[in-house]
mmCIF file of C-alpha atoms in Angstrom:
data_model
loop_
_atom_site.group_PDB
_atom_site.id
_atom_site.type_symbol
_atom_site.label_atom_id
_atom_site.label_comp_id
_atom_site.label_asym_id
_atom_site.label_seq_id
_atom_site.Cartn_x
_atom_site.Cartn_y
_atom_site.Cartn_z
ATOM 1 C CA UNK T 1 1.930 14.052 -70.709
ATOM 2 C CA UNK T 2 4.380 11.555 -69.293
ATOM 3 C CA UNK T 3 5.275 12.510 -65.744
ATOM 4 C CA UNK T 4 8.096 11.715 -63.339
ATOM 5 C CA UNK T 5 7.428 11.560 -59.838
ATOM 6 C CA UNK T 6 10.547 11.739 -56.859
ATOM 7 C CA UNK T 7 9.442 10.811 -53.301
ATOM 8 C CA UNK T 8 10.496 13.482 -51.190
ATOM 9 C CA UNK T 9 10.356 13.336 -46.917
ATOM 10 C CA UNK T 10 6.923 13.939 -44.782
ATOM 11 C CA UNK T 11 5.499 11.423 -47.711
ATOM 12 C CA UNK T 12 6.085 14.368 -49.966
ATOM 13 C CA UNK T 13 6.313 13.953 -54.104
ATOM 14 C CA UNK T 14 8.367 16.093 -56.692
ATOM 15 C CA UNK T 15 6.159 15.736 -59.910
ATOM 16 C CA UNK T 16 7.851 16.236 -63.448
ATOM 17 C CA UNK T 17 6.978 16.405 -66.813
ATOM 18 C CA UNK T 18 9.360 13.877 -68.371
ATOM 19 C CA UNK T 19 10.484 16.447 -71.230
ATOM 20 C CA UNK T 20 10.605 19.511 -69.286
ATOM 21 C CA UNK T 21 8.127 22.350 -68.427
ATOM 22 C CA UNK T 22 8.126 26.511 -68.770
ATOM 23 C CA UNK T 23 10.226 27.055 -65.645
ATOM 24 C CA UNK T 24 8.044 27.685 -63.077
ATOM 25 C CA UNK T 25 8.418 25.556 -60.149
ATOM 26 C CA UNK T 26 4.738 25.097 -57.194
ATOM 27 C CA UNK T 27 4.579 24.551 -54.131
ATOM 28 C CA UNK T 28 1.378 23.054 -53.226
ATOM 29 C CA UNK T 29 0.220 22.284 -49.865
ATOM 30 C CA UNK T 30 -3.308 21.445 -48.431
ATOM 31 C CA UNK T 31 -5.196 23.506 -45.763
ATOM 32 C CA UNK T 32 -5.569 22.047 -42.454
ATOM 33 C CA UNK T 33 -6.262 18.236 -43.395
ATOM 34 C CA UNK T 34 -2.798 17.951 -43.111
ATOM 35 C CA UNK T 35 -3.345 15.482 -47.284
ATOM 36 C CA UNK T 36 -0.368 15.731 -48.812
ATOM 37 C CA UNK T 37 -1.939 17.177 -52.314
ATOM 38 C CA UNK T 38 -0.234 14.870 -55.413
ATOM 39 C CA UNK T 39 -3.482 14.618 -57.598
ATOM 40 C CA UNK T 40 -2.666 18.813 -57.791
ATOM 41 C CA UNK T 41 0.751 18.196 -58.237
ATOM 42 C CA UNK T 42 0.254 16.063 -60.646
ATOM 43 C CA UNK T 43 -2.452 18.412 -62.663
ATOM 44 C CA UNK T 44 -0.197 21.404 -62.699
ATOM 45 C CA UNK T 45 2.659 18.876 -64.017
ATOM 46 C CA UNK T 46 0.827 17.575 -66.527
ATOM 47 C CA UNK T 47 -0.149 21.333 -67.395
ATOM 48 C CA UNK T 48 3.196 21.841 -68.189
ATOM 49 C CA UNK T 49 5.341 23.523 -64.693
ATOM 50 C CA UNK T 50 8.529 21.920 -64.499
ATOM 51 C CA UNK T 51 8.246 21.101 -61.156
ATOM 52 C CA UNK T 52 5.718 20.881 -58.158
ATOM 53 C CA UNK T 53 6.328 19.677 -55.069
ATOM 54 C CA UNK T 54 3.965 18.818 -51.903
ATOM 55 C CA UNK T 55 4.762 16.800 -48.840
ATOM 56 C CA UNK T 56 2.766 16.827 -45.079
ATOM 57 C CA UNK T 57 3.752 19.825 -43.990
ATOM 58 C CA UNK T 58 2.881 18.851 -40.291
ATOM 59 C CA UNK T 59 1.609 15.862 -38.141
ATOM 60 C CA UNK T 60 4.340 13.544 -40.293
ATOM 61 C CA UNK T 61 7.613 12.459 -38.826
ATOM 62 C CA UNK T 62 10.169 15.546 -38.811
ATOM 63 C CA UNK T 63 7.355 17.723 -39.001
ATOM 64 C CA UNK T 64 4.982 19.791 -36.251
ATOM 65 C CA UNK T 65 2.427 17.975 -34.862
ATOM 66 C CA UNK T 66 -0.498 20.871 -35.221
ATOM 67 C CA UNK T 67 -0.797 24.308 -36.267
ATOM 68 C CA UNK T 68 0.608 25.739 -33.252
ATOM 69 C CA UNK T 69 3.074 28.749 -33.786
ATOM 70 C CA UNK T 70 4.317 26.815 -36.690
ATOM 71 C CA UNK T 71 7.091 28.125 -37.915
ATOM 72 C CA UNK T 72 7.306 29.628 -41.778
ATOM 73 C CA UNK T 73 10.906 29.462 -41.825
ATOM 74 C CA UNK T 74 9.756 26.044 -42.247
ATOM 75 C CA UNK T 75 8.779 26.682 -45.921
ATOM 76 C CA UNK T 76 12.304 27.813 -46.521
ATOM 77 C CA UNK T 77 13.674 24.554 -47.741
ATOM 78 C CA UNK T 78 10.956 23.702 -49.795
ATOM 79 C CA UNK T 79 10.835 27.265 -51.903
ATOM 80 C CA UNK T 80 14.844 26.994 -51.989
ATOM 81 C CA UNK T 81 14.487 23.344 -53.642
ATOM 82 C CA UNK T 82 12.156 24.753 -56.021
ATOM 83 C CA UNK T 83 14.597 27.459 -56.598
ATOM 84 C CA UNK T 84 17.769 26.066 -57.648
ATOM 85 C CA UNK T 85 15.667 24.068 -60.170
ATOM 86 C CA UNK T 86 13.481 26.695 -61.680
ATOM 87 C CA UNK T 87 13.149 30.183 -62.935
ATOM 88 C CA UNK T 88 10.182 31.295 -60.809
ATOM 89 C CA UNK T 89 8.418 29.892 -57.812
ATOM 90 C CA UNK T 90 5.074 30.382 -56.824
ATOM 91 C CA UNK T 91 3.086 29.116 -53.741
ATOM 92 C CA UNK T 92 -0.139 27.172 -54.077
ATOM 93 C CA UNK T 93 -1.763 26.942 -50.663
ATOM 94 C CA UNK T 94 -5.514 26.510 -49.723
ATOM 95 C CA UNK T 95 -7.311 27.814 -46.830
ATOM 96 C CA UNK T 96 -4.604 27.358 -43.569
ATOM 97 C CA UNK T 97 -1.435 26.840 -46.116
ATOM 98 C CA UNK T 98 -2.924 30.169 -48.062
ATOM 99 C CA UNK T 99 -2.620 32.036 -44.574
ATOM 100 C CA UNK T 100 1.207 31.201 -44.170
ATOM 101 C CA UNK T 101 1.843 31.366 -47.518
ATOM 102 C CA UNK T 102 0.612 34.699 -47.732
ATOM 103 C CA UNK T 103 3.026 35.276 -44.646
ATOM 104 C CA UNK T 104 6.034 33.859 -45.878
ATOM 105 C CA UNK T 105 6.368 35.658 -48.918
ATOM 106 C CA UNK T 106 6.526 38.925 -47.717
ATOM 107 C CA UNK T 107 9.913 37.992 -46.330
ATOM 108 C CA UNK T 108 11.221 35.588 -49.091
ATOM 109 C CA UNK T 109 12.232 37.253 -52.187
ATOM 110 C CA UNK T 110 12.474 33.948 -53.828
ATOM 111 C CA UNK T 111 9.006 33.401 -54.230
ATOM 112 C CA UNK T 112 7.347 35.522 -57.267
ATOM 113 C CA UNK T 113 3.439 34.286 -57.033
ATOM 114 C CA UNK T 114 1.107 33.427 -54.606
ATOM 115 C CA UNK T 115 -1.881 31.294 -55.612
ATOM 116 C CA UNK T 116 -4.461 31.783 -52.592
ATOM 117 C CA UNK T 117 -7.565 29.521 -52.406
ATOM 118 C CA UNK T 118 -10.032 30.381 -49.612
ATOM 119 C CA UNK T 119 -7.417 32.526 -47.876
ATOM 120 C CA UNK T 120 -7.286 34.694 -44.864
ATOM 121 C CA UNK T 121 -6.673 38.195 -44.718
ATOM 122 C CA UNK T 122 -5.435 37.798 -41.052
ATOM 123 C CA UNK T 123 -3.266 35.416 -38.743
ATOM 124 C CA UNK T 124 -5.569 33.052 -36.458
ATOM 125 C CA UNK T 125 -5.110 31.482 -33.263
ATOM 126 C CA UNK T 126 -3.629 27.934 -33.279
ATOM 127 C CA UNK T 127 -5.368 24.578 -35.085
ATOM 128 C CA UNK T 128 -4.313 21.735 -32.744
ATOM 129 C CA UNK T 129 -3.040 21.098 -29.462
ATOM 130 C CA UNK T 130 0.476 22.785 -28.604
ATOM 131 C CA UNK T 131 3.675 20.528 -27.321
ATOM 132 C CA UNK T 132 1.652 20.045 -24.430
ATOM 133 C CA UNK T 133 -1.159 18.348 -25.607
ATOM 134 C CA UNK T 134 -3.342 21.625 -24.201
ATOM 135 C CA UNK T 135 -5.306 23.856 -26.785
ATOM 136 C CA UNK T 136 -5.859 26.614 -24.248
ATOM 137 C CA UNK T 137 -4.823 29.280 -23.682
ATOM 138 C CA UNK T 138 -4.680 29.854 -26.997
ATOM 139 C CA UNK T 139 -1.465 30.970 -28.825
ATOM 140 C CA UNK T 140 -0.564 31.882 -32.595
ATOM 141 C CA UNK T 141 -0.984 29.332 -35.790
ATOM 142 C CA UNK T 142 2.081 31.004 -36.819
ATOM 143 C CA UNK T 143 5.777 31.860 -35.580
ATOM 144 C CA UNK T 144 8.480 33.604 -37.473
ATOM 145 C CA UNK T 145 11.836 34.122 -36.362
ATOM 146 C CA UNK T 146 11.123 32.125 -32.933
ATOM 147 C CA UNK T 147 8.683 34.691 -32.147
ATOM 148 C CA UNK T 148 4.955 33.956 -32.726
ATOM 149 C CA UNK T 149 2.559 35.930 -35.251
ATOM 150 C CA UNK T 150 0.317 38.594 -34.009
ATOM 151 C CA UNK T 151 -3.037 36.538 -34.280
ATOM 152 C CA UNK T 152 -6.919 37.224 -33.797
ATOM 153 C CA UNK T 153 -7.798 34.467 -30.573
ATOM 154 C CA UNK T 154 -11.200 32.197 -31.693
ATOM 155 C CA UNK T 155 -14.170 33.517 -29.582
ATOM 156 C CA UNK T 156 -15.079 30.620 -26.901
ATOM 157 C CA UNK T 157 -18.629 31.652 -26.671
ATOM 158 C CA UNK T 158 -18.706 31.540 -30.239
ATOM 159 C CA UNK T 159 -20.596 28.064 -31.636
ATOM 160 C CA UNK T 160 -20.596 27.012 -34.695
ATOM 161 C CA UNK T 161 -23.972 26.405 -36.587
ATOM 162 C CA UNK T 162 -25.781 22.950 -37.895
ATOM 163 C CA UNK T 163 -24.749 19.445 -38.156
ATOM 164 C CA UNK T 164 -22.013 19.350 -39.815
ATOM 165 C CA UNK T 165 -20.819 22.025 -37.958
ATOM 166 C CA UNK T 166 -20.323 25.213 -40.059
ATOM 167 C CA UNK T 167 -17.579 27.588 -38.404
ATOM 168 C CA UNK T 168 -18.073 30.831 -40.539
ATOM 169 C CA UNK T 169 -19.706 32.367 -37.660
ATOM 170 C CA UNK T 170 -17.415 31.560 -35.106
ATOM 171 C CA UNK T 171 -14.507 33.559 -37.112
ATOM 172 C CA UNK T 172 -16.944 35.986 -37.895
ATOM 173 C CA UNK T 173 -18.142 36.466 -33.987
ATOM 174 C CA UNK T 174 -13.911 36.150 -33.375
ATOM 175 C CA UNK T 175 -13.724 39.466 -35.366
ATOM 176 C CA UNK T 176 -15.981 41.267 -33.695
ATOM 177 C CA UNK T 177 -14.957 40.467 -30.402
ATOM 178 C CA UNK T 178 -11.355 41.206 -30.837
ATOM 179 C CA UNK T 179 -11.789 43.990 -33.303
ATOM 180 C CA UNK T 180 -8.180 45.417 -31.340
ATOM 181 C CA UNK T 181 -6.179 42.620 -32.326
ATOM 182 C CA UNK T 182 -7.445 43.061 -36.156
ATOM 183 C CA UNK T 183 -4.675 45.067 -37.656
ATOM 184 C CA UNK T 184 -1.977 43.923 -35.614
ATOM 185 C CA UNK T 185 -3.133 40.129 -36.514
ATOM 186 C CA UNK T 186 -3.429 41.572 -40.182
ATOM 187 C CA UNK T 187 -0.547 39.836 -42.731
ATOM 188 C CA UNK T 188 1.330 42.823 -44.331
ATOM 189 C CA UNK T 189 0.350 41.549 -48.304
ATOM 190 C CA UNK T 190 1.684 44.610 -49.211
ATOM 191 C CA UNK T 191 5.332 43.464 -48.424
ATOM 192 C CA UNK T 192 5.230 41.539 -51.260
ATOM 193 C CA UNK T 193 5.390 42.641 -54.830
ATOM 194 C CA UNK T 194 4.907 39.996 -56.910
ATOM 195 C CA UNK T 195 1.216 38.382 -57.999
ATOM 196 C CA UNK T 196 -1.099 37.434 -55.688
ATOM 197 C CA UNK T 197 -4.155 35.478 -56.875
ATOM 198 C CA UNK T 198 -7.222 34.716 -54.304
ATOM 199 C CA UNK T 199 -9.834 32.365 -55.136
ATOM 200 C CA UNK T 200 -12.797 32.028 -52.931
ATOM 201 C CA UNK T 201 -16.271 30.551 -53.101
ATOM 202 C CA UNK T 202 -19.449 32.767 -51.977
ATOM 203 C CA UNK T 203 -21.165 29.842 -50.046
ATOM 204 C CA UNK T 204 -18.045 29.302 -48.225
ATOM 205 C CA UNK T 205 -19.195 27.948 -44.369
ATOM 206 C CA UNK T 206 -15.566 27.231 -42.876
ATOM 207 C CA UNK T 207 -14.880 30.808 -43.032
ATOM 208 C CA UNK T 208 -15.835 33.988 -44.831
ATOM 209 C CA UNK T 209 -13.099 33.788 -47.375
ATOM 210 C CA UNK T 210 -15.106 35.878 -50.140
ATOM 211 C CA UNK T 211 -14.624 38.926 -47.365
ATOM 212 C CA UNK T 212 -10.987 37.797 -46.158
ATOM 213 C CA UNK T 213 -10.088 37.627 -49.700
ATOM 214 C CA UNK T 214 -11.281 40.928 -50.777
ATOM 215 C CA UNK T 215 -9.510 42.596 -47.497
ATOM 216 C CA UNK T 216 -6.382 41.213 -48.863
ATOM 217 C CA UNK T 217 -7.401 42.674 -52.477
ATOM 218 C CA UNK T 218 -7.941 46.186 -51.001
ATOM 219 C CA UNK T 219 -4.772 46.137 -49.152
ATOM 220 C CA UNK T 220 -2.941 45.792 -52.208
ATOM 221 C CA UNK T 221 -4.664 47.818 -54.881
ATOM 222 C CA UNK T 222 -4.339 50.567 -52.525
ATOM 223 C CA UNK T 223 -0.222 50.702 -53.495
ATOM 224 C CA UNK T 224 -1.167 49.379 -57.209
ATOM 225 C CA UNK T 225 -0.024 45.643 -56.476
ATOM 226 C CA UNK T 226 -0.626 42.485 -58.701
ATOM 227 C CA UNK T 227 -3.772 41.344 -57.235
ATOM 228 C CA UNK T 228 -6.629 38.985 -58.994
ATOM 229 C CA UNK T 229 -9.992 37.384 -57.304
ATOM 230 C CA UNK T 230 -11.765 34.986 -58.858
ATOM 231 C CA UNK T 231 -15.190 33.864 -56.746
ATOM 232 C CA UNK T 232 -18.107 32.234 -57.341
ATOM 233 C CA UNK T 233 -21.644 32.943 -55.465
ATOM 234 C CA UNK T 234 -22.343 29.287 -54.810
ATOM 235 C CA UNK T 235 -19.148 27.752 -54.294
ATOM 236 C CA UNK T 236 -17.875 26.588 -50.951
ATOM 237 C CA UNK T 237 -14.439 26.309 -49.226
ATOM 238 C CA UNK T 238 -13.406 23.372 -52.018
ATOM 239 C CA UNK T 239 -11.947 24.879 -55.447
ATOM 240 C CA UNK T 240 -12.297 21.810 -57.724
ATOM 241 C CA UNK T 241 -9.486 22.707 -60.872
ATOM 242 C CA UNK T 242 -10.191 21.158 -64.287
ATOM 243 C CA UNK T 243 -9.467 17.239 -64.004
ATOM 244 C CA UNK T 244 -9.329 16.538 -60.365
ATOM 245 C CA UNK T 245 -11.324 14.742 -57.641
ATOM 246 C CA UNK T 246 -12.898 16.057 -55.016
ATOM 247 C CA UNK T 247 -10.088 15.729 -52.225
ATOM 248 C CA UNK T 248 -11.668 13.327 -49.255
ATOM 249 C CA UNK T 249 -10.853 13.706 -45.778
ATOM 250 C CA UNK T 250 -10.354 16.838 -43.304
ATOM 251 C CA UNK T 251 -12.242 17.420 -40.070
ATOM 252 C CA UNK T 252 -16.133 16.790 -40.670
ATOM 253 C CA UNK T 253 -17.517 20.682 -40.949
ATOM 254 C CA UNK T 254 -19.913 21.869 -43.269
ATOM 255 C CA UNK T 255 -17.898 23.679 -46.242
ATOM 256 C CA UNK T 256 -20.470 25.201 -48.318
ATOM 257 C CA UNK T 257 -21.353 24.835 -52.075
ATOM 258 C CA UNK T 258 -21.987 21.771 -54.503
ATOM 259 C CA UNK T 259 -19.539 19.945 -56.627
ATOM 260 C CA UNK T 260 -20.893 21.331 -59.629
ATOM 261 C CA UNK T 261 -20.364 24.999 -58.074
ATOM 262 C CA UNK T 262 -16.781 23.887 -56.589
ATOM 263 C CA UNK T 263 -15.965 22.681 -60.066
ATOM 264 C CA UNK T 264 -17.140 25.899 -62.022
ATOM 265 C CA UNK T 265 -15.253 28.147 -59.318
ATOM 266 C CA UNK T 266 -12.459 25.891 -60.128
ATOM 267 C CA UNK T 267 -12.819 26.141 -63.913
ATOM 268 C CA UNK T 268 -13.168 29.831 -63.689
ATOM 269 C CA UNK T 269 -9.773 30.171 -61.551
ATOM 270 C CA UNK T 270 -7.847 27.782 -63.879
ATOM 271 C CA UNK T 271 -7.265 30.194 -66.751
ATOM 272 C CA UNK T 272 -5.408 33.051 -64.078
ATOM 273 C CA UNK T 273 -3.681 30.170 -61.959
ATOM 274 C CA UNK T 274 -2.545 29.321 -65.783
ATOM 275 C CA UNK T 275 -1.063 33.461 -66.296
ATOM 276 C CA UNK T 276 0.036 32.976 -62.861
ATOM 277 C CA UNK T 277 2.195 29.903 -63.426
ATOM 278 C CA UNK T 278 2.977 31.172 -67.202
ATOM 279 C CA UNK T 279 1.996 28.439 -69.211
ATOM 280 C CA UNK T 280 -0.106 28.870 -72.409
#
């Protein structure tokens, strides 16, 4: 399919198919490598949305420089964009983009989907330094409304284990030790009533997304909400869809699984992120 691609600020692309698409307009962001994600963009265009969009959603210019009380009315512009040119909009995020994404659309009645790959069920402390250069004391990923996001702090006597570092236990230990900040810390998915989607790999070693993702599944079956997870026992943190590469770059960590088992977690989530987005 012939595609049309717009460059957009914080080296962000609008993809297009060239003769239209069903309506549905993504938003597709990347976790905490901060890659601006056009090979996905490009897939999902070529699959036949008529629009998805992905930029740097922070360290580029205009943008935050970290994950430090970032704030989701941030998204705003973006999902309006997608908006005024679509029928629906859903939110593709992975890993630190699934936790605000799953944020953000409790309070955005534009959005109808949320796409979640190796999500959290909860708000964590901050990924980068602050304006200061300083990443203690510790403060929220996450702010809304100027006011940051209830969050779960990391654990400082928590280490990570092997070489590359694998930091499942660390959130896992982080739990545990702040078990009283848990449910204030815990995003409210059942705020929003459209579909929600998790995907998440069962060899996962960045964190236990299997377990965040099925947190987020009970929270919303309990009130009878649109909720689908898709996993795979020896996946890892990457979900590989149909036709792409294996995305390069990102802090060196151990994230679990093989490309073979990335790919079939990926192959297995591609027919619901296809009822999700609508197309055929």
């Amino acid at each position: 399919m012939d595609l049309q691609e717009y460059p957009t600020d914080a080296d962000g692309v609008l993809v297009e198919p060239a003769h239209g698409g069903n309506g549905t307009g993504v938003l597709v962001l990347s976790g905490s490598s901060g890659r601006v994600e056009r090979d996905r963009a490009r897939l999902l265009a070529r699959a036949g949305v008529s629009a998805a969009l992905t930029y740097r959603w922070f360290g580029g210019d205009g943008r935050p420089a970290a994950i430090w009380e970032y704030p989701l009315e941030a998204f705003a512009p973006a999902v309006a964009s997608l908006a005024e040119r679509c029928d629906r909009v859903v939110l593709l995020g992975v890993s630190k983009s699934a936790e605000a994404f799953l944020l953000y659309a409790a309070d955005d009645p534009a959005v109808d989907a949320v796409v979640a790959l190796a999500p959290s069920h909860v708000a964590w402390a901050n990924v980068g330094p602050g304006p200061d250069g300083a990443l203690r004391p510790q403060h929220s990923s996450w702010s809304r409304a100027g006011r940051p996001v209830p969050f779960v702090p990391y654990d400082d006597a928590a280490e990570p284990v092997g070489d590359p570092p694998a930091y499942a236990p660390v959130y896992e230990q982080s739990l545990r030790t702040h078990a009283d900040l848990v449910a204030a810390a815990t995003i409210p998915v059942e705020r929003f009533f459209g579909d929600v989607l998790l995907v998440a790999g069962g060899d996962e070693r960045v964190w236990p997304s299997v377990g965040f993702a099925q947190a987020v599944r009970a929270r919303r079956e309990a009130l009878d909400l649109p909720t689908t997870l898709v996993t795979h026992p020896a996946a890892g943190h990457r979900v590989v869809l149909p036709g792409e590469p294996v995305a390069a770059g990102g802090q060196p960590m151990a994230r679990g699984g093989t490309e073979a088992a990335d790919r079939a977690l990926g192959e297995r989530a591609w027919p619901e992120i296809r009822r999700v987005l609508e197309l055929p």
